[in-house]
Short mmCIF file of C-alpha atoms in Angstrom, two decimals:
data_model
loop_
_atom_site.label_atom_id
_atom_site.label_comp_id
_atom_site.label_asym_id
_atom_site.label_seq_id
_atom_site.Cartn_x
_atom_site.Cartn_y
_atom_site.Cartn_z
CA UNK A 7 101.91 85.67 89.00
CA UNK A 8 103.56 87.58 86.63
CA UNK A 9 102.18 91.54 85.49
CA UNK A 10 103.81 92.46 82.25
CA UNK A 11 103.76 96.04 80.83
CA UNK A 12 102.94 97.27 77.29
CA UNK A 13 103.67 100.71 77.05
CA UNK A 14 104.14 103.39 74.41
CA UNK A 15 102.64 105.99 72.63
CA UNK A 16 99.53 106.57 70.70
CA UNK A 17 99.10 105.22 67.82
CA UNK A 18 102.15 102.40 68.55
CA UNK A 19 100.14 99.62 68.15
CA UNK A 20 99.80 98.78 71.87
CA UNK A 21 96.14 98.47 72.00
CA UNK A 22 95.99 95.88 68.83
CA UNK A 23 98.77 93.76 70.52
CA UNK A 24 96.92 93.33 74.04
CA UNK A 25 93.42 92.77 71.79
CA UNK A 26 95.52 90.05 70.15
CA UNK A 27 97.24 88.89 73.40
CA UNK A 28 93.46 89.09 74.89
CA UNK A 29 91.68 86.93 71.64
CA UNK A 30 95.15 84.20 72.38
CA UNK A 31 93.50 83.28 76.26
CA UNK A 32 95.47 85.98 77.98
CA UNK A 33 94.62 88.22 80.86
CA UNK A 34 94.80 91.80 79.63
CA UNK A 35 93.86 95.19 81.80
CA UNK A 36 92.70 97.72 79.85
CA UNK A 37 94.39 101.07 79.80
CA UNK A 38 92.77 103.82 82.66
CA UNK A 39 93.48 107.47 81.07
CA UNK A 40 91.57 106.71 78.08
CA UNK A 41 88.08 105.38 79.64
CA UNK A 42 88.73 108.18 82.25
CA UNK A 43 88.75 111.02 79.55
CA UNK A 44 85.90 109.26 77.68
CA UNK A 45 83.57 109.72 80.91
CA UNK A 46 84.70 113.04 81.70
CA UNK A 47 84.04 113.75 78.21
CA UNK A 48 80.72 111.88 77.97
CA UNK A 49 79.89 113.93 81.15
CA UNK A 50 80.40 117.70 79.24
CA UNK A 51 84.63 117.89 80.24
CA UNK A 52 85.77 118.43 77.01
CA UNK A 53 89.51 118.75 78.13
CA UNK A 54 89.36 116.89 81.25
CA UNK A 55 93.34 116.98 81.31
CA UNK A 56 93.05 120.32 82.50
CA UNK A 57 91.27 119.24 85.83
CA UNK A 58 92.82 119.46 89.05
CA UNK A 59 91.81 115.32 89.53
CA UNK A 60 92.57 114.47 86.05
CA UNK A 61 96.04 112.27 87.06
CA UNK A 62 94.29 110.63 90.59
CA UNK A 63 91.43 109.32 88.70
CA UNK A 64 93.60 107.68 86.43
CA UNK A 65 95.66 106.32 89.55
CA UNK A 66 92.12 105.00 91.03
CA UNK A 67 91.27 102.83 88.21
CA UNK A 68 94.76 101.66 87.68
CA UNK A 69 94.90 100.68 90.75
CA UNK A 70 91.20 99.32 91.17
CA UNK A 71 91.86 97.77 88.18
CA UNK A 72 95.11 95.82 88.97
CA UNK A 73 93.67 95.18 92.36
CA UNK A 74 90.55 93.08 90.56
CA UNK A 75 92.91 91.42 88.15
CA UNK A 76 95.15 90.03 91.20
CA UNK A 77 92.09 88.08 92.36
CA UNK A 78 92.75 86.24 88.94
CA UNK A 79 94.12 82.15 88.63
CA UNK A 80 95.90 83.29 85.75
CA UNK A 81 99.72 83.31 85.95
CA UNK A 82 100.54 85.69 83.04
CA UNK A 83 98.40 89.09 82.84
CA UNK A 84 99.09 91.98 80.50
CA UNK A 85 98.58 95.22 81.49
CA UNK A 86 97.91 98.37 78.93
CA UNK A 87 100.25 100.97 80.60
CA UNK A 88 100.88 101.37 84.43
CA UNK A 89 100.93 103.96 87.17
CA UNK A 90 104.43 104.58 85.58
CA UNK A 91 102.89 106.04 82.38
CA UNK A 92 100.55 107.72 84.29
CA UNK A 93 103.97 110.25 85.88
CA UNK A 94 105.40 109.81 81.64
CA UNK A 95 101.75 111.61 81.27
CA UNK A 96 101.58 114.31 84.53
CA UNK A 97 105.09 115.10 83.66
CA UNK A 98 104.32 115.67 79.69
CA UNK A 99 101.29 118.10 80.96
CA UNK A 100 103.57 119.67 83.07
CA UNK A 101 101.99 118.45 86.64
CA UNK A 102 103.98 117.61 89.58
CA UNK A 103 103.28 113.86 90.66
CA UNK A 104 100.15 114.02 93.11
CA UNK A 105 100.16 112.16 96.57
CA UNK A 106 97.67 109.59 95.29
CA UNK A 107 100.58 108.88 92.40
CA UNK A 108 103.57 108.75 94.56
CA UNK A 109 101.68 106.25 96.79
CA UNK A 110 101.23 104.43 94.48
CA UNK A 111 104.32 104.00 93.01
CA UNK A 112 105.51 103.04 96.31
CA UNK A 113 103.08 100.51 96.48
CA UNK A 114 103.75 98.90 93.09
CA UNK A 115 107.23 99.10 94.10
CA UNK A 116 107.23 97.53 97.49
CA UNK A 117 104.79 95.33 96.60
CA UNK A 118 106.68 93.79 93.07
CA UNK A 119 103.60 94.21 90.91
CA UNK A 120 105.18 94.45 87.90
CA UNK A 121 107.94 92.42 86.14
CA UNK A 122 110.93 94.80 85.54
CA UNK A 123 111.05 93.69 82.47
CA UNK A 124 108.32 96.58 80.17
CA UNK A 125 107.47 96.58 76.54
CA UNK A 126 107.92 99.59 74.90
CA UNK A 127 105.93 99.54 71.70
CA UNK A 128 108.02 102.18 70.05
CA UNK A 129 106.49 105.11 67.95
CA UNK A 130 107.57 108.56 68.39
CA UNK A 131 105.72 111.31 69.82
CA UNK A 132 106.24 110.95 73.50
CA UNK A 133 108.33 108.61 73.79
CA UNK A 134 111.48 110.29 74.68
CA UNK A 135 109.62 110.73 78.42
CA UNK A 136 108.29 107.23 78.33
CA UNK A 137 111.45 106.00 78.27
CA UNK A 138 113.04 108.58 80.58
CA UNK A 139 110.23 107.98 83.19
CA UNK A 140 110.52 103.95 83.00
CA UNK A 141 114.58 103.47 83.15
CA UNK A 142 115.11 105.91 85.87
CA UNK A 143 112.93 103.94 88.27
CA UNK A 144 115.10 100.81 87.59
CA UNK A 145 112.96 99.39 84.54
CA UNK A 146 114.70 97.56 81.94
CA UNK A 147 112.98 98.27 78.22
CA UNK A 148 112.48 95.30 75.57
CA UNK A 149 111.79 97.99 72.45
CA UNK A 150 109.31 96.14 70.37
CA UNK A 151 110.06 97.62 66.34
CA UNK A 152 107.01 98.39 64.15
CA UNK A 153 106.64 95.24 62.34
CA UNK A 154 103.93 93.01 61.47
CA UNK A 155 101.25 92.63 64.65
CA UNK A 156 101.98 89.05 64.54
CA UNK A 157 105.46 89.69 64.48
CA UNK A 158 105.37 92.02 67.50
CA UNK A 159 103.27 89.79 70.03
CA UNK A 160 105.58 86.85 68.61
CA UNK A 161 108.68 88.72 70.02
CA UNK A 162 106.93 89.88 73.50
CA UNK A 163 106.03 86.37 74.07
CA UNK A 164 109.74 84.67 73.28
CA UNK A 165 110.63 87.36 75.81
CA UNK A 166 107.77 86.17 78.15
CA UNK A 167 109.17 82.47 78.13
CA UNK A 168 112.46 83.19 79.12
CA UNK A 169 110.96 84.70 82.37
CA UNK A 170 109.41 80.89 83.50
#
């Protein structure tokens, strides 16, 4: 099975290529910090980022999340961000990595989740630590231009099909 990344910043265009990757057949996770900050919020948290638990909850649906996808027949899945955007994220708030981050890091690590190969929708607010974060835990970067959508998930999958 093989657990491609789309990463980058808000308002890249990431979300409208995995909801086009997702309408093609594909297997696509959704993204964890934004449906975690949209229940906080729906339960009163206006600024849940500022909580103490704000980075492990994101790690708990990442991982519950990839954990339900691997259960999948589906060879190819596409996932919106990783636990690796979710240390580009503590580290942009300013948070040291919690335990329940750094074990799983290790995990996707030692277990191969992810291909080493991550799209980086580029944008440019936040990316700088995006891309900081990703290549200096060994990931190589396929930067995806703003172009066309069709354009962009034509170039992530030629890149796909070199993989098989």
């Amino acid at each position: 099975m093989k657990r491609y990344i789309l990463t980058g910043t808000p308002g890249s265009g990431k979300t409208s290529m995995l909801h086009e990757l997702k309408r093609q057949g594909y297997v696509v996770v959704e993204e964890a910090a934004t449906d975690v900050i949209a229940r906080e919020q729906g339960l009163g948290n206006a600024e849940p980022w500022l909580q103490a638990d704000f980075i492990e909850s994101i790690v708990r649906v990442q991982k519950q999340r990839q954990l339900e996808a691997s259960t999948l027949p589906d060879e190819l899945q596409w996932y919106d961000r990783s636990p690796i955007c979710t240390l580009a994220l503590s580290r942009y708030l300013g948070y040291p990595a919690c335990a329940a981050l750094l074990e799983e890091l290790e995990r996707i690590e030692r277990e191969g989740i992810y291909q080493r190969r991550v799209f980086f929708i580029e944008h440019l607010v936040f990316e700088q630590i995006h891309e900081e974060t990703y290549t200096s835990l060994g990931y190589d970067l396929l930067k995806i231009a703003p172009e066309a959508l069709s354009e962009r998930v034509h170039r992530i999958m030629e890149w796909t099909w070199r993989d098989f």
